[in-house]
Amino acid sequence: MNFRRARRDDPDINITSLIDVVLLLLIFFMVSTTFNRETQVRIELPQASAEAGAASDNAVEIQVDAEGRYYVNDQALINTQPETLMRAIEKVGGTDTDRPVLIVADAKTPHQAVVTAMDVAGRLGFVHLRVATQRTEP
């Protein structure tokens, strides 16, 4: 008598329900998450009593927040190194060194961060540097 073993199929794991649950969780977290706008930097400007100058549309704007991080035309830089700031200003300003450079620094910004921004703009050949301030309360 010849007894043969019955052929067994390998058991398969059905992961369809697992994929459904993961996708539902993904959709839930995407809908319930709040997003912060990174392009709006809260800067408290220092005060000055001088007259306000005319704003220029084509100015290169360098923002420095209270922690010393740089933003060039509302684009955050990946670090605070002068070389990174130089590349970002070159990208925005190009070879037109007659464009004004507006430095918008928070009142609590470390002084060195503002001096670094001014130095980098000067090394690139920009000569029209402006520092933004708030008008003092009378």
Short mmCIF file of C-alpha atoms in Angstrom, two decimals:
data_model
loop_
_atom_site.label_atom_id
_atom_site.label_comp_id
_atom_site.label_asym_id
_atom_site.label_seq_id
_atom_site.Cartn_x
_atom_site.Cartn_y
_atom_site.Cartn_z
CA MET A 1 0.00 0.00 0.00
CA ASN A 2 1.31 3.32 -1.02
CA PHE A 3 0.45 6.14 1.36
CA ARG A 4 1.32 9.53 0.03
CA ARG A 5 1.26 12.58 2.10
CA ALA A 6 -1.32 15.10 1.16
CA ARG A 7 0.22 18.11 -0.46
CA ARG A 8 0.11 21.09 1.87
CA ASP A 9 -0.05 24.64 0.65
CA ASP A 10 1.98 27.22 2.48
CA PRO A 11 -0.29 29.39 4.60
CA ASP A 12 -0.65 32.97 3.33
CA ILE A 13 -1.13 35.93 5.59
CA ASN A 14 -3.89 38.23 4.42
CA ILE A 15 -2.72 41.79 5.09
CA THR A 16 -5.54 43.60 3.33
CA SER A 17 -7.19 44.63 6.58
CA LEU A 18 -3.84 45.80 7.97
CA ILE A 19 -3.32 48.05 4.94
CA ASP A 20 -6.84 49.44 5.36
CA VAL A 21 -6.19 50.33 8.99
CA VAL A 22 -2.83 51.95 8.21
CA LEU A 23 -4.34 54.07 5.45
CA LEU A 24 -7.20 55.16 7.72
CA LEU A 25 -4.70 56.16 10.40
CA LEU A 26 -2.65 58.07 7.84
CA ILE A 27 -5.72 59.97 6.64
CA PHE A 28 -6.77 60.69 10.23
CA PHE A 29 -3.37 62.13 11.17
CA MET A 30 -3.16 64.17 7.98
CA VAL A 31 -6.57 65.73 8.60
CA SER A 32 -6.08 66.35 12.33
CA THR A 33 -2.61 67.91 12.08
CA THR A 34 -2.22 71.67 12.24
CA PHE A 35 0.35 73.26 9.98
CA ASN A 36 2.44 76.29 10.89
CA ARG A 37 3.45 78.78 8.26
CA GLU A 38 7.20 78.88 8.28
CA THR A 39 7.50 81.86 5.99
CA GLN A 40 6.04 84.28 8.51
CA VAL A 41 8.76 85.18 10.96
CA ARG A 42 7.82 87.07 14.11
CA ILE A 43 10.34 89.86 14.46
CA GLU A 44 10.26 92.64 17.02
CA LEU A 45 12.09 95.55 15.39
CA PRO A 46 14.30 97.96 17.34
CA GLN A 47 13.09 101.55 17.61
CA ALA A 48 14.55 104.70 16.03
CA SER A 49 13.48 108.31 15.71
CA ALA A 50 14.77 108.94 12.16
CA GLU A 51 12.53 109.41 9.12
CA ALA A 52 11.33 106.37 7.23
CA GLY A 53 13.03 105.73 3.90
CA ALA A 54 11.25 104.69 0.74
CA ALA A 55 10.70 100.95 0.47
CA SER A 56 12.01 99.25 -2.63
CA ASP A 57 10.29 96.33 -4.35
CA ASN A 58 13.49 94.84 -5.71
CA ALA A 59 15.42 94.96 -2.42
CA VAL A 60 17.16 91.87 -1.12
CA GLU A 61 15.62 91.34 2.33
CA ILE A 62 17.67 89.58 4.99
CA GLN A 63 15.68 88.75 8.13
CA VAL A 64 17.39 87.73 11.35
CA ASP A 65 15.21 86.33 14.13
CA ALA A 66 15.86 86.43 17.88
CA GLU A 67 17.89 83.19 17.77
CA GLY A 68 20.16 84.49 14.98
CA ARG A 69 18.65 82.39 12.16
CA TYR A 70 18.67 83.95 8.69
CA TYR A 71 15.88 84.28 6.12
CA VAL A 72 16.55 85.70 2.65
CA ASN A 73 13.39 87.02 0.98
CA ASP A 74 11.27 84.92 3.40
CA GLN A 75 13.18 81.70 2.66
CA ALA A 76 14.74 80.07 5.73
CA LEU A 77 18.40 79.05 5.48
CA ILE A 78 19.52 75.65 6.67
CA ASN A 79 22.18 77.03 9.03
CA THR A 80 23.74 80.27 10.26
CA GLN A 81 27.05 79.95 8.45
CA PRO A 82 28.21 83.02 6.48
CA GLU A 83 28.87 80.86 3.40
CA THR A 84 25.25 79.69 3.34
CA LEU A 85 24.03 83.28 3.68
CA MET A 86 26.39 84.35 0.89
CA ARG A 87 25.06 81.69 -1.51
CA ALA A 88 21.45 82.65 -0.72
CA ILE A 89 22.10 86.36 -1.32
CA GLU A 90 23.94 85.58 -4.57
CA LYS A 91 21.00 83.46 -5.70
CA VAL A 92 18.47 86.24 -4.99
CA GLY A 93 20.55 89.30 -5.83
CA GLY A 94 22.53 87.94 -8.74
CA THR A 95 25.17 90.29 -10.11
CA ASP A 96 23.10 93.45 -9.59
CA THR A 97 24.99 94.98 -6.66
CA ASP A 98 23.08 98.26 -7.00
CA ARG A 99 20.00 96.63 -5.47
CA PRO A 100 19.38 97.76 -1.90
CA VAL A 101 19.83 95.23 0.88
CA LEU A 102 17.31 95.56 3.72
CA ILE A 103 18.33 93.94 7.00
CA VAL A 104 15.32 93.24 9.23
CA ALA A 105 16.61 92.08 12.61
CA ASP A 106 14.70 91.32 15.78
CA ALA A 107 15.47 93.63 18.72
CA LYS A 108 16.75 90.61 20.66
CA THR A 109 18.98 89.35 17.85
CA PRO A 110 22.62 88.79 18.78
CA HIS A 111 24.66 91.71 17.48
CA GLN A 112 27.09 89.35 15.76
CA ALA A 113 24.33 87.94 13.52
CA VAL A 114 23.51 91.42 12.18
CA VAL A 115 27.20 92.26 11.69
CA THR A 116 27.68 88.97 9.83
CA ALA A 117 24.77 89.78 7.50
CA MET A 118 26.20 93.24 6.82
CA ASP A 119 29.68 91.81 6.24
CA VAL A 120 28.44 89.16 3.81
CA ALA A 121 26.46 91.75 1.83
CA GLY A 122 29.51 94.02 1.74
CA ARG A 123 31.80 91.21 0.54
CA LEU A 124 29.36 90.52 -2.31
CA GLY A 125 29.63 94.16 -3.39
CA PHE A 126 26.28 95.50 -2.20
CA VAL A 127 26.70 99.12 -1.10
CA HIS A 128 23.12 100.19 -0.36
CA LEU A 129 22.55 98.62 3.07
CA ARG A 130 19.48 99.52 5.14
CA VAL A 131 18.45 98.42 8.61
CA ALA A 132 14.72 98.28 9.38
CA THR A 133 13.50 99.82 12.65
CA GLN A 134 10.22 100.82 14.29
CA ARG A 135 9.29 104.42 14.95
CA THR A 136 9.57 105.36 18.65
CA GLU A 137 6.39 106.13 20.53
CA PRO A 138 6.22 109.87 21.47
#
